[in-house]
Every structure is written in structure tokens, then in C-alpha cells.
Amino acid sequence: AVVSTQSTGKPAVKDTCRIGIKKNASIRPIKVTLNSSDVVTQILRRAKMLRTKEGFKSVYLCPDKTLEERLAYKKLLQELKLKSEAEPDKSFVIRNNKIVSVLVNSQSVPVTET
């Protein structure tokens, strides 16, 4: 399990809701509010375990972000897309709010920062 608590085995969920405008073909993120920040930290630390479970390979968890952080990340994604199109022989990822190139067939070790 991604998270377990000592009493019930499940974290205490305060609220859940879908984020964004409902469209026919899009999948909207789900916002989950928990009672304890300790549980949030525990879940986020174990989030990578989800990718090893069948049916959860495309599920991603991330902490709360302010509007400014979301806009900055969106800008980084646009830059990443442009860089990938300009240099198709390289692979790029976002690490620590920077775009870095990585070796294609490796353990994703950064080669150069750009």
C-alpha cells in the first residue's frame, strides 16, 4: 500500500473533488484533502510505488502548488516541448525547475543543464 495508518489502515480523507472544467475527452485531476500533513508527506514519499502496480502506471501524485508555481511549471513544459522539437536526437526532462538533457538508454542521469 502507498500509505497506511496504525489505527484503520487508511488515511483520514477530509474532502475530494475534481479540478478543472468538465470536457468530454479529458481526464481531470482529483484534489484530495487529508487531515494530517504527516500522512501527506508519507503518501508523497511512496507515490513512486504506484507506477509499479498494474492499472496505476499513469497515476501521478504531487503536492499543493500555488497559482504562480503552476504557471511557472506550465511555462517550463512549453520550453521543454520546444527544446525537444528543436533537438529530436536528445531527451530532455525537468529536474529542480530546470530543463536538463539526459542519456536516452541510461538511468536518467543528467548530462548537461541548459
Short mmCIF file of N, CA and C in Angstrom, two decimals:
data_model
loop_
_atom_site.label_atom_id
_atom_site.label_comp_id
_atom_site.label_asym_id
_atom_site.label_seq_id
_atom_site.Cartn_x
_atom_site.Cartn_y
_atom_site.Cartn_z
N ALA A 1 0.83 -1.18 0.00
CA ALA A 1 0.00 0.00 0.00
C ALA A 1 0.88 1.25 0.00
N VAL A 2 0.37 2.29 -0.58
CA VAL A 2 1.11 3.54 -0.64
C VAL A 2 1.16 4.18 0.74
N VAL A 3 0.11 4.06 1.49
CA VAL A 3 0.08 4.64 2.84
C VAL A 3 -0.73 3.74 3.76
N SER A 4 -0.35 3.70 4.99
CA SER A 4 -1.17 3.01 5.99
C SER A 4 -1.03 3.77 7.31
N THR A 5 -2.11 3.79 8.05
CA THR A 5 -2.06 4.38 9.37
C THR A 5 -2.23 3.26 10.38
N GLN A 6 -1.84 3.50 11.58
CA GLN A 6 -1.81 2.44 12.57
C GLN A 6 -3.21 2.01 13.01
N SER A 7 -4.17 2.90 13.06
CA SER A 7 -5.47 2.55 13.59
C SER A 7 -6.37 1.83 12.59
N THR A 8 -6.60 2.41 11.41
CA THR A 8 -7.56 1.83 10.48
C THR A 8 -6.93 1.26 9.23
N GLY A 9 -5.67 1.59 8.95
CA GLY A 9 -5.05 1.13 7.73
C GLY A 9 -5.26 2.08 6.57
N LYS A 10 -6.12 3.08 6.74
CA LYS A 10 -6.39 4.05 5.67
C LYS A 10 -6.26 5.46 6.24
N PRO A 11 -5.76 6.41 5.42
CA PRO A 11 -5.67 7.79 5.90
C PRO A 11 -7.04 8.43 6.00
N ALA A 12 -7.19 9.40 6.88
CA ALA A 12 -8.45 10.11 7.05
C ALA A 12 -8.56 11.17 5.96
N VAL A 13 -9.47 10.97 5.03
CA VAL A 13 -9.68 11.90 3.92
C VAL A 13 -10.74 12.91 4.32
N LYS A 14 -10.38 14.19 4.22
CA LYS A 14 -11.30 15.27 4.57
C LYS A 14 -12.26 15.57 3.42
N ASP A 15 -11.69 15.66 2.20
CA ASP A 15 -12.50 16.06 1.06
C ASP A 15 -11.85 15.59 -0.24
N THR A 16 -12.65 15.35 -1.26
CA THR A 16 -12.15 15.07 -2.60
C THR A 16 -13.00 15.84 -3.61
N CYS A 17 -12.36 16.30 -4.68
CA CYS A 17 -13.11 16.97 -5.75
C CYS A 17 -12.28 16.95 -7.03
N ARG A 18 -12.95 17.02 -8.16
CA ARG A 18 -12.29 17.12 -9.46
C ARG A 18 -11.90 18.56 -9.71
N ILE A 19 -10.75 18.75 -10.38
CA ILE A 19 -10.25 20.09 -10.67
C ILE A 19 -10.42 20.35 -12.16
N GLY A 20 -10.81 21.56 -12.51
CA GLY A 20 -10.91 21.94 -13.91
C GLY A 20 -12.32 21.89 -14.44
N ILE A 21 -12.44 22.26 -15.71
CA ILE A 21 -13.73 22.30 -16.38
C ILE A 21 -13.99 20.95 -17.04
N LYS A 22 -15.21 20.45 -16.89
CA LYS A 22 -15.57 19.15 -17.43
C LYS A 22 -15.64 19.22 -18.95
N LYS A 23 -14.85 18.34 -19.60
CA LYS A 23 -14.87 18.21 -21.05
C LYS A 23 -15.05 16.73 -21.37
N ASN A 24 -15.59 16.43 -22.54
CA ASN A 24 -15.89 15.04 -22.88
C ASN A 24 -14.67 14.13 -22.92
N ALA A 25 -13.60 14.57 -23.56
CA ALA A 25 -12.47 13.67 -23.81
C ALA A 25 -11.30 13.84 -22.85
N SER A 26 -11.42 14.68 -21.84
CA SER A 26 -10.27 14.91 -20.97
C SER A 26 -10.45 14.26 -19.61
N ILE A 27 -9.34 13.90 -19.02
CA ILE A 27 -9.33 13.35 -17.68
C ILE A 27 -8.88 14.46 -16.75
N ARG A 28 -9.70 14.76 -15.76
CA ARG A 28 -9.38 15.85 -14.84
C ARG A 28 -8.71 15.32 -13.58
N PRO A 29 -7.79 16.09 -13.04
CA PRO A 29 -7.14 15.67 -11.79
C PRO A 29 -8.13 15.66 -10.62
N ILE A 30 -7.79 14.89 -9.62
CA ILE A 30 -8.59 14.83 -8.40
C ILE A 30 -7.79 15.47 -7.26
N LYS A 31 -8.43 16.38 -6.55
CA LYS A 31 -7.81 17.01 -5.39
C LYS A 31 -8.29 16.24 -4.15
N VAL A 32 -7.33 15.78 -3.35
CA VAL A 32 -7.64 15.05 -2.12
C VAL A 32 -7.11 15.86 -0.95
N THR A 33 -7.97 16.14 0.01
CA THR A 33 -7.57 16.87 1.21
C THR A 33 -7.54 15.87 2.37
N LEU A 34 -6.39 15.82 3.05
CA LEU A 34 -6.21 14.90 4.16
C LEU A 34 -6.15 15.66 5.48
N ASN A 35 -6.40 14.97 6.58
CA ASN A 35 -6.41 15.60 7.90
C ASN A 35 -5.03 15.92 8.44
N SER A 36 -4.01 15.18 8.01
CA SER A 36 -2.69 15.33 8.61
C SER A 36 -1.63 15.58 7.55
N SER A 37 -0.76 16.55 7.81
CA SER A 37 0.34 16.80 6.88
C SER A 37 1.37 15.68 6.92
N ASP A 38 1.43 14.96 8.04
CA ASP A 38 2.34 13.81 8.14
C ASP A 38 1.92 12.71 7.16
N VAL A 39 0.62 12.50 7.05
CA VAL A 39 0.12 11.49 6.12
C VAL A 39 0.40 11.92 4.69
N VAL A 40 0.24 13.21 4.40
CA VAL A 40 0.53 13.74 3.07
C VAL A 40 1.98 13.46 2.71
N THR A 41 2.88 13.76 3.63
CA THR A 41 4.31 13.52 3.40
C THR A 41 4.58 12.05 3.15
N GLN A 42 3.96 11.19 3.94
CA GLN A 42 4.14 9.74 3.78
C GLN A 42 3.64 9.28 2.41
N ILE A 43 2.50 9.78 1.98
CA ILE A 43 1.94 9.40 0.68
C ILE A 43 2.85 9.87 -0.45
N LEU A 44 3.30 11.12 -0.39
CA LEU A 44 4.14 11.66 -1.45
C LEU A 44 5.49 10.92 -1.53
N ARG A 45 6.02 10.50 -0.42
CA ARG A 45 7.28 9.74 -0.44
C ARG A 45 7.12 8.38 -1.09
N ARG A 46 5.95 7.79 -0.96
CA ARG A 46 5.72 6.46 -1.51
C ARG A 46 4.97 6.48 -2.84
N ALA A 47 4.76 7.65 -3.40
CA ALA A 47 3.97 7.79 -4.63
C ALA A 47 4.57 7.02 -5.80
N LYS A 48 5.89 6.92 -5.86
CA LYS A 48 6.53 6.21 -6.97
C LYS A 48 6.18 4.73 -6.99
N MET A 49 5.73 4.20 -5.87
CA MET A 49 5.32 2.80 -5.81
C MET A 49 4.09 2.53 -6.67
N LEU A 50 3.28 3.57 -6.90
CA LEU A 50 2.09 3.40 -7.72
C LEU A 50 2.43 2.96 -9.14
N ARG A 51 3.55 3.46 -9.67
CA ARG A 51 3.90 3.15 -11.06
C ARG A 51 4.25 1.68 -11.27
N THR A 52 4.50 0.96 -10.19
CA THR A 52 4.81 -0.47 -10.31
C THR A 52 3.56 -1.33 -10.25
N LYS A 53 2.43 -0.76 -9.90
CA LYS A 53 1.17 -1.50 -9.77
C LYS A 53 0.40 -1.45 -11.08
N GLU A 54 -0.16 -2.59 -11.47
CA GLU A 54 -0.96 -2.67 -12.71
C GLU A 54 -2.18 -1.76 -12.57
N GLY A 55 -2.45 -0.97 -13.60
CA GLY A 55 -3.59 -0.07 -13.61
C GLY A 55 -3.30 1.32 -13.05
N PHE A 56 -2.11 1.52 -12.48
CA PHE A 56 -1.76 2.81 -11.90
C PHE A 56 -0.51 3.41 -12.53
N LYS A 57 -0.10 2.91 -13.68
CA LYS A 57 1.13 3.39 -14.32
C LYS A 57 1.03 4.85 -14.75
N SER A 58 -0.17 5.35 -15.00
CA SER A 58 -0.33 6.74 -15.43
C SER A 58 -0.86 7.65 -14.33
N VAL A 59 -0.85 7.17 -13.07
CA VAL A 59 -1.32 7.96 -11.94
C VAL A 59 -0.12 8.66 -11.32
N TYR A 60 -0.25 9.97 -11.13
CA TYR A 60 0.83 10.76 -10.54
C TYR A 60 0.29 11.57 -9.37
N LEU A 61 1.08 11.66 -8.33
CA LEU A 61 0.73 12.45 -7.16
C LEU A 61 1.71 13.59 -7.03
N CYS A 62 1.22 14.76 -6.65
CA CYS A 62 2.12 15.90 -6.44
C CYS A 62 1.55 16.76 -5.31
N PRO A 63 2.42 17.49 -4.64
CA PRO A 63 1.96 18.34 -3.54
C PRO A 63 1.21 19.56 -4.06
N ASP A 64 0.57 20.28 -3.13
CA ASP A 64 -0.13 21.52 -3.48
C ASP A 64 0.83 22.49 -4.14
N LYS A 65 0.32 23.22 -5.12
CA LYS A 65 1.11 24.26 -5.78
C LYS A 65 0.27 25.53 -5.86
N THR A 66 0.94 26.67 -5.69
CA THR A 66 0.24 27.95 -5.83
C THR A 66 0.00 28.21 -7.31
N LEU A 67 -0.81 29.21 -7.61
CA LEU A 67 -1.08 29.58 -8.99
C LEU A 67 0.21 29.95 -9.71
N GLU A 68 1.09 30.68 -9.03
CA GLU A 68 2.36 31.08 -9.64
C GLU A 68 3.23 29.86 -9.96
N GLU A 69 3.25 28.89 -9.05
CA GLU A 69 4.03 27.67 -9.29
C GLU A 69 3.47 26.88 -10.47
N ARG A 70 2.15 26.82 -10.56
CA ARG A 70 1.53 26.10 -11.69
C ARG A 70 1.83 26.79 -13.01
N LEU A 71 1.77 28.13 -13.03
CA LEU A 71 2.07 28.87 -14.25
C LEU A 71 3.54 28.72 -14.65
N ALA A 72 4.43 28.74 -13.66
CA ALA A 72 5.86 28.57 -13.94
C ALA A 72 6.13 27.17 -14.50
N TYR A 73 5.46 26.16 -13.96
CA TYR A 73 5.64 24.80 -14.45
C TYR A 73 5.09 24.65 -15.87
N LYS A 74 3.97 25.30 -16.13
CA LYS A 74 3.39 25.25 -17.48
C LYS A 74 4.35 25.89 -18.49
N LYS A 75 4.99 26.99 -18.10
CA LYS A 75 5.97 27.64 -18.97
C LYS A 75 7.16 26.72 -19.21
N LEU A 76 7.61 26.03 -18.15
CA LEU A 76 8.71 25.07 -18.30
C LEU A 76 8.34 23.94 -19.26
N LEU A 77 7.10 23.46 -19.17
CA LEU A 77 6.64 22.41 -20.09
C LEU A 77 6.66 22.89 -21.54
N GLN A 78 6.26 24.14 -21.76
CA GLN A 78 6.29 24.69 -23.12
C GLN A 78 7.72 24.78 -23.63
N GLU A 79 8.64 25.23 -22.77
CA GLU A 79 10.05 25.30 -23.15
C GLU A 79 10.61 23.91 -23.43
N LEU A 80 10.21 22.94 -22.62
CA LEU A 80 10.65 21.56 -22.80
C LEU A 80 10.19 21.03 -24.16
N LYS A 81 8.95 21.31 -24.51
CA LYS A 81 8.41 20.86 -25.79
C LYS A 81 9.18 21.49 -26.96
N LEU A 82 9.45 22.80 -26.88
CA LEU A 82 10.19 23.48 -27.93
C LEU A 82 11.61 22.93 -28.05
N LYS A 83 12.26 22.69 -26.93
CA LYS A 83 13.62 22.16 -26.92
C LYS A 83 13.66 20.75 -27.51
N SER A 84 12.66 19.93 -27.17
CA SER A 84 12.58 18.57 -27.70
C SER A 84 12.36 18.56 -29.21
N GLU A 85 11.55 19.50 -29.68
CA GLU A 85 11.31 19.60 -31.13
C GLU A 85 12.55 20.11 -31.85
N ALA A 86 13.29 21.03 -31.23
CA ALA A 86 14.48 21.61 -31.86
C ALA A 86 15.64 20.62 -31.89
N GLU A 87 15.73 19.76 -30.88
CA GLU A 87 16.81 18.77 -30.81
C GLU A 87 16.23 17.37 -30.60
N PRO A 88 15.66 16.77 -31.66
CA PRO A 88 14.99 15.47 -31.51
C PRO A 88 15.93 14.31 -31.16
N ASP A 89 17.24 14.49 -31.36
CA ASP A 89 18.19 13.42 -31.04
C ASP A 89 18.51 13.34 -29.55
N LYS A 90 18.09 14.34 -28.77
CA LYS A 90 18.33 14.36 -27.34
C LYS A 90 17.02 14.17 -26.58
N SER A 91 17.15 13.76 -25.33
CA SER A 91 15.99 13.60 -24.47
C SER A 91 16.11 14.61 -23.32
N PHE A 92 15.03 15.32 -23.03
CA PHE A 92 15.03 16.35 -22.00
C PHE A 92 13.99 16.04 -20.94
N VAL A 93 14.30 16.43 -19.70
CA VAL A 93 13.37 16.30 -18.59
C VAL A 93 13.47 17.55 -17.72
N ILE A 94 12.49 17.71 -16.83
CA ILE A 94 12.51 18.83 -15.88
C ILE A 94 12.97 18.28 -14.54
N ARG A 95 14.05 18.85 -14.01
CA ARG A 95 14.58 18.48 -12.69
C ARG A 95 14.89 19.75 -11.91
N ASN A 96 14.35 19.87 -10.73
CA ASN A 96 14.59 21.04 -9.87
C ASN A 96 14.30 22.35 -10.60
N ASN A 97 13.18 22.37 -11.30
CA ASN A 97 12.72 23.55 -12.04
C ASN A 97 13.69 24.00 -13.12
N LYS A 98 14.46 23.07 -13.68
CA LYS A 98 15.34 23.34 -14.80
C LYS A 98 15.17 22.25 -15.84
N ILE A 99 15.40 22.60 -17.09
CA ILE A 99 15.36 21.62 -18.17
C ILE A 99 16.76 21.07 -18.35
N VAL A 100 16.89 19.75 -18.26
CA VAL A 100 18.19 19.10 -18.42
C VAL A 100 18.08 18.01 -19.47
N SER A 101 19.17 17.77 -20.18
CA SER A 101 19.20 16.67 -21.14
C SER A 101 19.69 15.43 -20.42
N VAL A 102 19.18 14.27 -20.82
CA VAL A 102 19.55 13.01 -20.20
C VAL A 102 19.97 12.03 -21.28
N LEU A 103 20.77 11.05 -20.87
CA LEU A 103 21.12 9.97 -21.79
C LEU A 103 19.88 9.14 -22.05
N VAL A 104 19.67 8.72 -23.29
CA VAL A 104 18.44 8.04 -23.66
C VAL A 104 18.35 6.65 -23.02
N ASN A 105 19.41 5.85 -23.08
CA ASN A 105 19.35 4.48 -22.58
C ASN A 105 20.12 4.33 -21.28
N SER A 106 19.88 5.21 -20.32
CA SER A 106 20.59 5.14 -19.05
C SER A 106 19.60 5.23 -17.90
N GLN A 107 20.14 5.48 -16.74
CA GLN A 107 19.32 5.64 -15.55
C GLN A 107 18.85 7.08 -15.40
N SER A 108 18.72 7.81 -16.47
CA SER A 108 18.27 9.21 -16.49
C SER A 108 19.20 10.12 -15.70
N VAL A 109 20.49 9.93 -15.88
CA VAL A 109 21.48 10.79 -15.24
C VAL A 109 21.64 12.04 -16.09
N PRO A 110 21.53 13.24 -15.50
CA PRO A 110 21.67 14.46 -16.29
C PRO A 110 23.04 14.55 -16.96
N VAL A 111 23.04 14.89 -18.24
CA VAL A 111 24.28 15.05 -18.97
C VAL A 111 24.73 16.50 -18.92
N THR A 112 23.84 17.39 -19.33
CA THR A 112 24.14 18.82 -19.28
C THR A 112 22.90 19.57 -18.84
N GLU A 113 23.12 20.66 -18.16
CA GLU A 113 21.99 21.54 -17.81
C GLU A 113 21.92 22.64 -18.84
N THR A 114 20.71 22.97 -19.25
CA THR A 114 20.52 24.03 -20.24
C THR A 114 19.63 25.10 -19.71
#
